PDB file of C-alpha atoms in Angstrom:
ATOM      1  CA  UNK A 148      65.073 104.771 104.917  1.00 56.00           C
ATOM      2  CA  UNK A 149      64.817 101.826 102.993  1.00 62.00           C
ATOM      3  CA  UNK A 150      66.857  98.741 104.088  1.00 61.00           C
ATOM      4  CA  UNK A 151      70.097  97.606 101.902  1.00 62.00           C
ATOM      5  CA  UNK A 152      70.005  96.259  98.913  1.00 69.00           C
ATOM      6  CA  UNK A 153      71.028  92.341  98.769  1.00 70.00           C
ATOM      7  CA  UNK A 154      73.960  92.018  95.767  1.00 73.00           C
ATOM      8  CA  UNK A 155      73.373  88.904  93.655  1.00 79.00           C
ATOM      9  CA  UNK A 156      75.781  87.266  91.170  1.00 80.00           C
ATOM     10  CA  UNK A 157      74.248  89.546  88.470  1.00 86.00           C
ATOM     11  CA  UNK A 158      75.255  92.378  90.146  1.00 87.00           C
ATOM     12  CA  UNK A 159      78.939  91.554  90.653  1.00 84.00           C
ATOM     13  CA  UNK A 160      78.981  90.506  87.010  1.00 88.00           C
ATOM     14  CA  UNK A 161      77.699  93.982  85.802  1.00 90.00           C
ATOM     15  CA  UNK A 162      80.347  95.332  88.452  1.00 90.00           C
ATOM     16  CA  UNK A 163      83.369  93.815  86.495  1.00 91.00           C
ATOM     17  CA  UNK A 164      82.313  96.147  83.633  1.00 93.00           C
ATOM     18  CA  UNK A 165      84.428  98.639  86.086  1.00 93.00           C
ATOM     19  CA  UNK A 166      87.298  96.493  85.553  1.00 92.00           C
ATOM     20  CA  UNK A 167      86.743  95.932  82.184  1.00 94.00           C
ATOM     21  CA  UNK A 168      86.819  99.439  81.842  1.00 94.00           C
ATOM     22  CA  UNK A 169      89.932 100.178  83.460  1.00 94.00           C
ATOM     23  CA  UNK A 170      91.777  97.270  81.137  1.00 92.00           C
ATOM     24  CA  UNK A 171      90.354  98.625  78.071  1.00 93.00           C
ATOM     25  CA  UNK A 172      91.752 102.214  79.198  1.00 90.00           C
ATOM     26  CA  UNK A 173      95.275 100.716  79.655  1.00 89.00           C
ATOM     27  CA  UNK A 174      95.080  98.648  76.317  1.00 90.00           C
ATOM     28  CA  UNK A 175      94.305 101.863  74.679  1.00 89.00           C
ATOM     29  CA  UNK A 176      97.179 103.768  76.624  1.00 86.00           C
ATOM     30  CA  UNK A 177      99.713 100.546  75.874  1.00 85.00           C
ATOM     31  CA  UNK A 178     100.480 100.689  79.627  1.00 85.00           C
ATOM     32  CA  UNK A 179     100.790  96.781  79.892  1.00 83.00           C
ATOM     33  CA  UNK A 180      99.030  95.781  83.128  1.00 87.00           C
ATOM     34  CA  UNK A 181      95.848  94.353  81.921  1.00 87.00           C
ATOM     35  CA  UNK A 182      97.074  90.815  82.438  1.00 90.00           C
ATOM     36  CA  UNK A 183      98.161  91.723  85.986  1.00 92.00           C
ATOM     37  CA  UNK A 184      94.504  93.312  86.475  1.00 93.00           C
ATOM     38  CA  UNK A 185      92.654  90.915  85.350  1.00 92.00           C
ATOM     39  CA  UNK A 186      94.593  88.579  87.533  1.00 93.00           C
ATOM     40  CA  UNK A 187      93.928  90.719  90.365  1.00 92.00           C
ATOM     41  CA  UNK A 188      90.509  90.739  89.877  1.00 93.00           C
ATOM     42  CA  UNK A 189      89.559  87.394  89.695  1.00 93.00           C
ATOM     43  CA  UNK A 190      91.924  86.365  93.147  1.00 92.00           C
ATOM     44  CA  UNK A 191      89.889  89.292  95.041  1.00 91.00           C
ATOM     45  CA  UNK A 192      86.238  87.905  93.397  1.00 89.00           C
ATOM     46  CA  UNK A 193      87.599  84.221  94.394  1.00 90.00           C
ATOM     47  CA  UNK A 194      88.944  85.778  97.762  1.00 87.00           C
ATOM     48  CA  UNK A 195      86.222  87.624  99.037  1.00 85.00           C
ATOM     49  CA  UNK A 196      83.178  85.386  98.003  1.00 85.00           C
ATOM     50  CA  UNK A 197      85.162  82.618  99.723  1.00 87.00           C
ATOM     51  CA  UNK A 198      85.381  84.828 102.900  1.00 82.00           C
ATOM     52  CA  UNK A 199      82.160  85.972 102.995  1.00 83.00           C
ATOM     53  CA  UNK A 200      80.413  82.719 102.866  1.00 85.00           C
ATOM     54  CA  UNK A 201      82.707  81.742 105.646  1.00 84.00           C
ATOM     55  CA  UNK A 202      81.803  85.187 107.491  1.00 80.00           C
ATOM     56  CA  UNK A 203      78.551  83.808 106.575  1.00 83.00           C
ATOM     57  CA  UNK A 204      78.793  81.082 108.801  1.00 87.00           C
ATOM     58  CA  UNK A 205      80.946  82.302 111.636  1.00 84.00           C
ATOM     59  CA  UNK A 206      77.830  84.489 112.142  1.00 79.00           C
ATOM     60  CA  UNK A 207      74.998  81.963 112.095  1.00 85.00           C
ATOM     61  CA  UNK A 208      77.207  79.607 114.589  1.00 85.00           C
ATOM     62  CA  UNK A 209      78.042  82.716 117.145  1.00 81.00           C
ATOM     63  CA  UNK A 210      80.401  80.161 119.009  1.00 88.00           C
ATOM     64  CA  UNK A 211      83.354  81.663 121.076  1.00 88.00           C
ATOM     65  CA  UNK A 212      85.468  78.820 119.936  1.00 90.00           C
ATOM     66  CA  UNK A 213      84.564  79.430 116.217  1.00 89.00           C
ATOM     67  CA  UNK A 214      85.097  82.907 115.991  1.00 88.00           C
ATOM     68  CA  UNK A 215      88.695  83.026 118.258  1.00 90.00           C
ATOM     69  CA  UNK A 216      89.665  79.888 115.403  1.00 91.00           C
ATOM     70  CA  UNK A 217      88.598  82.532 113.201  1.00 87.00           C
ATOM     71  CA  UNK A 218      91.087  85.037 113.851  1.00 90.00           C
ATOM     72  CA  UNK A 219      93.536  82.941 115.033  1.00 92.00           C
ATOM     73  CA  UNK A 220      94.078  81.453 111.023  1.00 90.00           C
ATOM     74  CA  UNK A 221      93.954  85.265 110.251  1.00 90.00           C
ATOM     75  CA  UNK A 222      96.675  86.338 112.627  1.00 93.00           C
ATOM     76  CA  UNK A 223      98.741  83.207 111.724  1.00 94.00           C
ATOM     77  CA  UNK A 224      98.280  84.457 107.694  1.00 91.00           C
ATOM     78  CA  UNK A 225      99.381  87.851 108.931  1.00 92.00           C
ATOM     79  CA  UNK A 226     102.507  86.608 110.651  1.00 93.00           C
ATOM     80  CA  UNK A 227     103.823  84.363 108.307  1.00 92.00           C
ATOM     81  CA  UNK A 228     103.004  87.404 105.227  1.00 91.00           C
ATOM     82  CA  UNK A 229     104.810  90.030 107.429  1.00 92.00           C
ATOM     83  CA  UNK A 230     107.539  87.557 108.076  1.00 91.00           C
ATOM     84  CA  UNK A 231     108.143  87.211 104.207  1.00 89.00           C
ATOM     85  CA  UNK A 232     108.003  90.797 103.508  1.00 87.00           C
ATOM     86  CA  UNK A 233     110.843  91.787 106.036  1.00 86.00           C
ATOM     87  CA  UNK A 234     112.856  88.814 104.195  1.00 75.00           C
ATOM     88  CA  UNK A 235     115.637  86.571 104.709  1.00 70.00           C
ATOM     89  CA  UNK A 236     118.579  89.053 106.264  1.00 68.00           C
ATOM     90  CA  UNK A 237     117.208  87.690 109.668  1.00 77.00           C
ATOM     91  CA  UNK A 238     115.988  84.220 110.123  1.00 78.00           C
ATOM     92  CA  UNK A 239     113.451  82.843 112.592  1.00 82.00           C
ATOM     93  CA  UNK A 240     111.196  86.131 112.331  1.00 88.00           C
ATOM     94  CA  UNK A 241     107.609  84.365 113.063  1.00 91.00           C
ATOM     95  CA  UNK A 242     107.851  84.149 116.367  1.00 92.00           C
ATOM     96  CA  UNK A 243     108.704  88.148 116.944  1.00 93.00           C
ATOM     97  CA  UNK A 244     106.352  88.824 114.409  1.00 94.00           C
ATOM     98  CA  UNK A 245     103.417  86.446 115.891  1.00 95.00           C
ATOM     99  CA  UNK A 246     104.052  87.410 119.411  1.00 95.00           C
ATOM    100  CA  UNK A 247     103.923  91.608 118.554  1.00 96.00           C
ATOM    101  CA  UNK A 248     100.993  91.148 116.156  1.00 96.00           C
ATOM    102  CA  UNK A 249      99.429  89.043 118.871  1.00 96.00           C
ATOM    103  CA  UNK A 250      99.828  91.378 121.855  1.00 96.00           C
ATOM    104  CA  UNK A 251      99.167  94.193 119.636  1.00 96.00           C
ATOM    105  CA  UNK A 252      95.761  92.760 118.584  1.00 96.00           C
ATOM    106  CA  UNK A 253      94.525  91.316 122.416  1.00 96.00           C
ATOM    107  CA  UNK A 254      95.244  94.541 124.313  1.00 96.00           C
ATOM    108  CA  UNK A 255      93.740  96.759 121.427  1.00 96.00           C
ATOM    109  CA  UNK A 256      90.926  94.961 120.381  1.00 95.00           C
ATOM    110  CA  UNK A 257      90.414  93.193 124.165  1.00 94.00           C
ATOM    111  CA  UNK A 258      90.281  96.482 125.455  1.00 96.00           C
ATOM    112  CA  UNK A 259      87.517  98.111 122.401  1.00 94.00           C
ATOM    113  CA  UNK A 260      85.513  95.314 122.833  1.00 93.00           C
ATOM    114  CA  UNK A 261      85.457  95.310 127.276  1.00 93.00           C
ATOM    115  CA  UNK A 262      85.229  99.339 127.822  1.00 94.00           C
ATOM    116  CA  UNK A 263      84.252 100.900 124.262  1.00 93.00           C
ATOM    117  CA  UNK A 264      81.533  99.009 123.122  1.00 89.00           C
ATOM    118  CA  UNK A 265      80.419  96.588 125.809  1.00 91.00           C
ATOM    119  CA  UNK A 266      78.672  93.911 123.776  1.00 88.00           C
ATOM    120  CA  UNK A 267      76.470  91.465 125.294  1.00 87.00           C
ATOM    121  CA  UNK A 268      78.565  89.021 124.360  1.00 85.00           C
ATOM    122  CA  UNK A 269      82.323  89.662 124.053  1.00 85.00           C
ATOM    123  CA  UNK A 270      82.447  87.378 121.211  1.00 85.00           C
ATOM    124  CA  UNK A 271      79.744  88.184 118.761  1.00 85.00           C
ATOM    125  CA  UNK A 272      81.407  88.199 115.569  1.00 85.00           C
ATOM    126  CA  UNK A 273      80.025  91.488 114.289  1.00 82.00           C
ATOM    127  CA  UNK A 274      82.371  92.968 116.863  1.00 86.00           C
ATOM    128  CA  UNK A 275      84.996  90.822 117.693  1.00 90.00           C
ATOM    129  CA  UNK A 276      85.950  89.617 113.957  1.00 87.00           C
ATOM    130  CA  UNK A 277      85.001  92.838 112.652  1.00 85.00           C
ATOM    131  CA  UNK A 278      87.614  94.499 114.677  1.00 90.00           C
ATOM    132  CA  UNK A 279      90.496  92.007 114.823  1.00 92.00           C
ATOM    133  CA  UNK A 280      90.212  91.719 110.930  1.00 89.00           C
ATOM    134  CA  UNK A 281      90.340  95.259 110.446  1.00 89.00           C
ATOM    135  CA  UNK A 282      93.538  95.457 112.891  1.00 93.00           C
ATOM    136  CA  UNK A 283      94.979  92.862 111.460  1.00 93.00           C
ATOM    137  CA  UNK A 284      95.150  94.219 108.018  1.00 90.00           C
ATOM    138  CA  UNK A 285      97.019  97.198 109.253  1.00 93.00           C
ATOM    139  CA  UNK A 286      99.125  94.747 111.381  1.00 95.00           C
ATOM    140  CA  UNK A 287     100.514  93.199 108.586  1.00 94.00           C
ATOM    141  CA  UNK A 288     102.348  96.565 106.535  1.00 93.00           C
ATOM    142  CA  UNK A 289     102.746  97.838 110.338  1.00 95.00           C
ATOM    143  CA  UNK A 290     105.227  94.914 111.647  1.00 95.00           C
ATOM    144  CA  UNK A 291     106.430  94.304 108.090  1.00 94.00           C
ATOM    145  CA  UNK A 292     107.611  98.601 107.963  1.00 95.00           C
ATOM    146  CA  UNK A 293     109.026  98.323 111.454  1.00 95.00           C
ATOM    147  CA  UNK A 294     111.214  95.073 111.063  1.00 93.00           C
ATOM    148  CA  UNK A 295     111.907  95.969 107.111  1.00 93.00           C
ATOM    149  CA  UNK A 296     112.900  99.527 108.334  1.00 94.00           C
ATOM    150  CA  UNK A 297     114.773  98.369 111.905  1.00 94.00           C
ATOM    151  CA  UNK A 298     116.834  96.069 109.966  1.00 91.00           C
ATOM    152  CA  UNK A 299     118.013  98.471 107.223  1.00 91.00           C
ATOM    153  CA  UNK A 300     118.902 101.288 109.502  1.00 92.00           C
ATOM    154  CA  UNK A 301     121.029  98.540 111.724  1.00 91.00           C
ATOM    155  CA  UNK A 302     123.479  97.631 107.861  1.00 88.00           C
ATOM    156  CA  UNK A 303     123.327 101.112 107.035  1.00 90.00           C
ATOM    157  CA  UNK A 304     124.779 102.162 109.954  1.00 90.00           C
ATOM    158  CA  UNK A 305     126.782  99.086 111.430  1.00 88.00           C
ATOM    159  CA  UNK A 306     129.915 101.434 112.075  1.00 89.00           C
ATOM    160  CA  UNK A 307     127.925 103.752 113.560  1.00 91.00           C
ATOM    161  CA  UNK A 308     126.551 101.547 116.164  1.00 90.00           C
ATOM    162  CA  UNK A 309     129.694  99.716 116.771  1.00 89.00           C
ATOM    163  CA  UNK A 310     130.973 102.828 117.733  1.00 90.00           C
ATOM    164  CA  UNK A 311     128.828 103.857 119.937  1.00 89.00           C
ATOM    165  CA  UNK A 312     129.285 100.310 121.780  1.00 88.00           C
ATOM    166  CA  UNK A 313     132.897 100.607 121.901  1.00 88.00           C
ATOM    167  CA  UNK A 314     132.262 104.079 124.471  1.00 89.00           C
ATOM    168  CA  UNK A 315     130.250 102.374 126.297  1.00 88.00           C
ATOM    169  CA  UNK A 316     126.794 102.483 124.891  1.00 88.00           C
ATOM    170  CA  UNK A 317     124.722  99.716 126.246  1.00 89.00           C
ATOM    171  CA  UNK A 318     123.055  97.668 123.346  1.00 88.00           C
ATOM    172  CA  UNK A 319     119.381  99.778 123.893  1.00 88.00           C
ATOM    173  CA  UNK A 320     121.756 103.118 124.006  1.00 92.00           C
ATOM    174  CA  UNK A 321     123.704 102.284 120.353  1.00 92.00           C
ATOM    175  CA  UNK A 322     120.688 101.525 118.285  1.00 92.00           C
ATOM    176  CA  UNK A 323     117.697 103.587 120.533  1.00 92.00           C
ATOM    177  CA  UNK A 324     118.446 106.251 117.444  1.00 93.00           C
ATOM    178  CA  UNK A 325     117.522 103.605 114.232  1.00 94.00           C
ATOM    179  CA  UNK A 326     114.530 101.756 116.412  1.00 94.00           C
ATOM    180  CA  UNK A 327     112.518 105.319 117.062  1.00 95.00           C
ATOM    181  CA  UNK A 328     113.052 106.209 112.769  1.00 96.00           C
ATOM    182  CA  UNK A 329     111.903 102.259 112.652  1.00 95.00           C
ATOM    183  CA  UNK A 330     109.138 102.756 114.714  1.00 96.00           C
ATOM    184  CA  UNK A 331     107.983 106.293 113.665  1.00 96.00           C
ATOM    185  CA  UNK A 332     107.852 105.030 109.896  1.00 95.00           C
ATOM    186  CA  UNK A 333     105.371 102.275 110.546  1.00 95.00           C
ATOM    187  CA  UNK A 334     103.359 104.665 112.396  1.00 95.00           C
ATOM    188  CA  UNK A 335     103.013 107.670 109.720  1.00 94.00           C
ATOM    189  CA  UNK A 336     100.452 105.823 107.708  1.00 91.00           C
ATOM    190  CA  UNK A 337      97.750 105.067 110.142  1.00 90.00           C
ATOM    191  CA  UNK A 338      99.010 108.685 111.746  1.00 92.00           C
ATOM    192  CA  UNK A 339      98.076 110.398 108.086  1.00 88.00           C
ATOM    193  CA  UNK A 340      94.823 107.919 107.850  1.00 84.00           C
ATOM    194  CA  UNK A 341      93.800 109.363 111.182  1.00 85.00           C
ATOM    195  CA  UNK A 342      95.230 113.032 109.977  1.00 86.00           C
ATOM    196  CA  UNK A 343      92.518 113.085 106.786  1.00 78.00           C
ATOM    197  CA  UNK A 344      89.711 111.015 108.320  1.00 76.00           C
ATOM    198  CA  UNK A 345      86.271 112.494 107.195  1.00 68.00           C
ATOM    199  CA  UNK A 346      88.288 115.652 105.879  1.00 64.00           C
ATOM    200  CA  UNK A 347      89.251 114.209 102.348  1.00 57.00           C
ATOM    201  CA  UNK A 348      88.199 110.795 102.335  1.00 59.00           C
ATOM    202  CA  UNK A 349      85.510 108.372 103.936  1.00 58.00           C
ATOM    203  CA  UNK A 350      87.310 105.765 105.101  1.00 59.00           C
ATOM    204  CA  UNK A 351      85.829 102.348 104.201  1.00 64.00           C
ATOM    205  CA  UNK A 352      84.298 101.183 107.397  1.00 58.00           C
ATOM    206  CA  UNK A 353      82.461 104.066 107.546  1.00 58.00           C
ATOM    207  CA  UNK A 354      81.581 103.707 103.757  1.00 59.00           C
ATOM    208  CA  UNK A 355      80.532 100.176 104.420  1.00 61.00           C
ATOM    209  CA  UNK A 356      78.167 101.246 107.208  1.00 59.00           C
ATOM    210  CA  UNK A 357      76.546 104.132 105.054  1.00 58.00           C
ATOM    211  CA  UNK A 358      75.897 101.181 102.245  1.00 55.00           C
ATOM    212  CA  UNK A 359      74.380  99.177 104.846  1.00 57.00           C
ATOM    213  CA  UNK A 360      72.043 102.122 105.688  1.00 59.00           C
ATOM    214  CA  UNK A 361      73.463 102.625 109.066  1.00 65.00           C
ATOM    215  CA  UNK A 362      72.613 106.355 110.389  1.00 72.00           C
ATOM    216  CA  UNK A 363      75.807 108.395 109.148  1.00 71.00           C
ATOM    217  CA  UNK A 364      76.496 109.631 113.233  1.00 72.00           C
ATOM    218  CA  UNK A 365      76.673 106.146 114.696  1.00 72.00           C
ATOM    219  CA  UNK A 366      78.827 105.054 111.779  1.00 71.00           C
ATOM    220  CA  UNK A 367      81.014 107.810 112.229  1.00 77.00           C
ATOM    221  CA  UNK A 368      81.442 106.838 115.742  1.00 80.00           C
ATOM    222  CA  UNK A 369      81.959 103.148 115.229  1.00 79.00           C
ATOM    223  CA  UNK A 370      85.329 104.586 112.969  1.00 80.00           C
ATOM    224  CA  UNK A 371      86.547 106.458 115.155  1.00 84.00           C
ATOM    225  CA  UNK A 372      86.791 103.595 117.579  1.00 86.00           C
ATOM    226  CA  UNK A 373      88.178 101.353 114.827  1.00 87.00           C
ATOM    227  CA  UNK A 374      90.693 103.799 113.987  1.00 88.00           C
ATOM    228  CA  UNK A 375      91.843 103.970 117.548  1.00 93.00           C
ATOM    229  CA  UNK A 376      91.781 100.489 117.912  1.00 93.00           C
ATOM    230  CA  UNK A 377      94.280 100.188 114.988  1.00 93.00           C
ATOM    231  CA  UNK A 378      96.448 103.151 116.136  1.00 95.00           C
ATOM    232  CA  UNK A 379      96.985 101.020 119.746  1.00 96.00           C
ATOM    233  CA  UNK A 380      97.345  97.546 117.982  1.00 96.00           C
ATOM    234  CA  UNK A 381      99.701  99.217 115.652  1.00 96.00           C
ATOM    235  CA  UNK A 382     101.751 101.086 118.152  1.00 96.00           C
ATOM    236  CA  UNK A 383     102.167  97.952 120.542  1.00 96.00           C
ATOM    237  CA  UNK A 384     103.402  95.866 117.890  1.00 96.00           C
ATOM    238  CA  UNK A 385     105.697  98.048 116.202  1.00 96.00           C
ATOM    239  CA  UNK A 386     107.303  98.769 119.653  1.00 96.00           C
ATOM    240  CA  UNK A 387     107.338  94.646 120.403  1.00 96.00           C
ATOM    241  CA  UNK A 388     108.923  93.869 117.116  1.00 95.00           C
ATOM    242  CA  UNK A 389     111.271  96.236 117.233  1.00 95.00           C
ATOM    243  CA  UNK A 390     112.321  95.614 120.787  1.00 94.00           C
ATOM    244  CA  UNK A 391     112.764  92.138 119.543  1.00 93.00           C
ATOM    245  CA  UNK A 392     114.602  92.472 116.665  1.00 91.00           C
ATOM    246  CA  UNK A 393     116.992  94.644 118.900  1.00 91.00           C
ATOM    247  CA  UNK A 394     117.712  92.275 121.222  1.00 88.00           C
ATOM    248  CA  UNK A 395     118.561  89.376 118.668  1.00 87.00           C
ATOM    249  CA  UNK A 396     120.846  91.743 117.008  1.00 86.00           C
ATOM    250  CA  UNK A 397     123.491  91.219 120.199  1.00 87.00           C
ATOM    251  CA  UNK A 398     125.145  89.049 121.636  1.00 82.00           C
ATOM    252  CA  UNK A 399     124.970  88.159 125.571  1.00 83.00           C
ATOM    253  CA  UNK A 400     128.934  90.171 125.208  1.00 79.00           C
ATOM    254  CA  UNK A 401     126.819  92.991 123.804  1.00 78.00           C
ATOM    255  CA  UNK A 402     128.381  92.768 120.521  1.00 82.00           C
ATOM    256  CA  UNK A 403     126.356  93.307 117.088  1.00 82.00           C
ATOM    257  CA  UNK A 404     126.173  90.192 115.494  1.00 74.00           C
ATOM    258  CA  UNK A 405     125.235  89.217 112.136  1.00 66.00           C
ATOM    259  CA  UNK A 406     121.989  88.652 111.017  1.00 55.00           C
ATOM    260  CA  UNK A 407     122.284  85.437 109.654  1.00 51.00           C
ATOM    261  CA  UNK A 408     122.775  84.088 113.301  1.00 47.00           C
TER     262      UNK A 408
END
């Protein structure tokens, strides 16, 4: 088999023909978001060149310290983005978020990296940045779903709950009901990613490997363990942030309180 091809500027400049095609498509069809495309493409161009020249040099250093930074700005990025998309109806959310993406991400990827794939080194970045970032990208809609969703069910249902409280429901007891549809709803997407897996699609990682020329049956088994590894990460943290968000909710007198508090 002949080794990858190397993609030079060139290349990426015949590959925003694609994009070109798509906006002259919409022009045609009057749909409107060829602004918002263009846009789009330019940030991810920007974006990704920026990260992989930064990849670039992660790799070449192979330092522990340099590669834990690494994911560290990631993770911090992911907290504050999840933070934003659960919004304002609860303040002082990083911490709950950081610690459950955080947990979710060390046990998960700590525990790939030790008894999965035993690397030489637990820190080469081809491993260890290669999984966190791929974790963390699912962390972010993950903890974002199960606040968002946590948060709703708790307004939607205030009377409910208060209820519930007033028989004698302990705090856990009156809202165990809205934190399981929380939880269950940030779990369905990696649950139907793992559901379709190499039956309709090829998920990217493996693509990626395939264009790298890595032999299809060792790619296939490197995405299974990365779609593992997400499953845990994402189940930990949805269960942390949710556990968290339901304990700020009451008071010490085991009354609901209001979010803004």
């Amino acid at each position: 088999m002949n080794p990858p091809r190397v993609l030079d500027l060139p290349d990426i400049g015949w590959a925003c023909g694609l994009i070109a095609i798509s906006i002259g498509l919409l022009q045609w069809q009057r749909v409107g978001l060829a602004g918002q495309i263009a846009l789009a493409a330019a940030r991810s161009i920007l974006q990704l060149l920026v990260m992989g020249f930064g990849l670039q040099i992660v790799w070449q250093l192979d330092n522990p310290s340099v590669t834990v930074g690494g994911i560290g700005a990631i993770a911090i990025a992911t907290t504050i983005a999840a933070s934003n998309r659960i919004g304002d109806r609860m303040k002082n959310l990083l911490p709950i978020v950081g610690g459950a993406v955080l947990t979710g991400l060390i046990i998960a990827v700590g525990y790939t990296i030790l008894v999965v794939i035993k690397p030489t080194d637990w820190h080469q970045p081809q491993y260890l940045l290669a999984l966190a970032g791929i974790c963390l990208g699912y962390l972010l809609n993950n903890t974002a779903v199960a606040g968002e969703r946590l948060i709703s069910e708790i307004e939607r249902h205030q009377a409910e709950i208060e209820t519930r409280l007033s028989l004698g429901a302990t705090p856990a007891q009156a809202i165990a009901a809205y934190r399981q549809i929380a939880i269950k709803s940030a779990l369905l997407p990696t649950i139907d990613t793992l559901m379709v897996a190499g039956l309709v699609t090829i998920p990217g990682f493996l693509a990626g490997e395939l264009l790298a020329n890595i032999q299809p049956v060792n790619a296939a088994g490197y995405q299974i363990v990365v779609l593992f590894t997400v499953m845990a990460s994402n189940t930990i943290a949805a269960i942390i942030v949710t556990g968290a968000i339901t304990n700020r909710c009451f008071t010490k007198y085991a009354q609901l309180r209001s979010f803004d508090a």
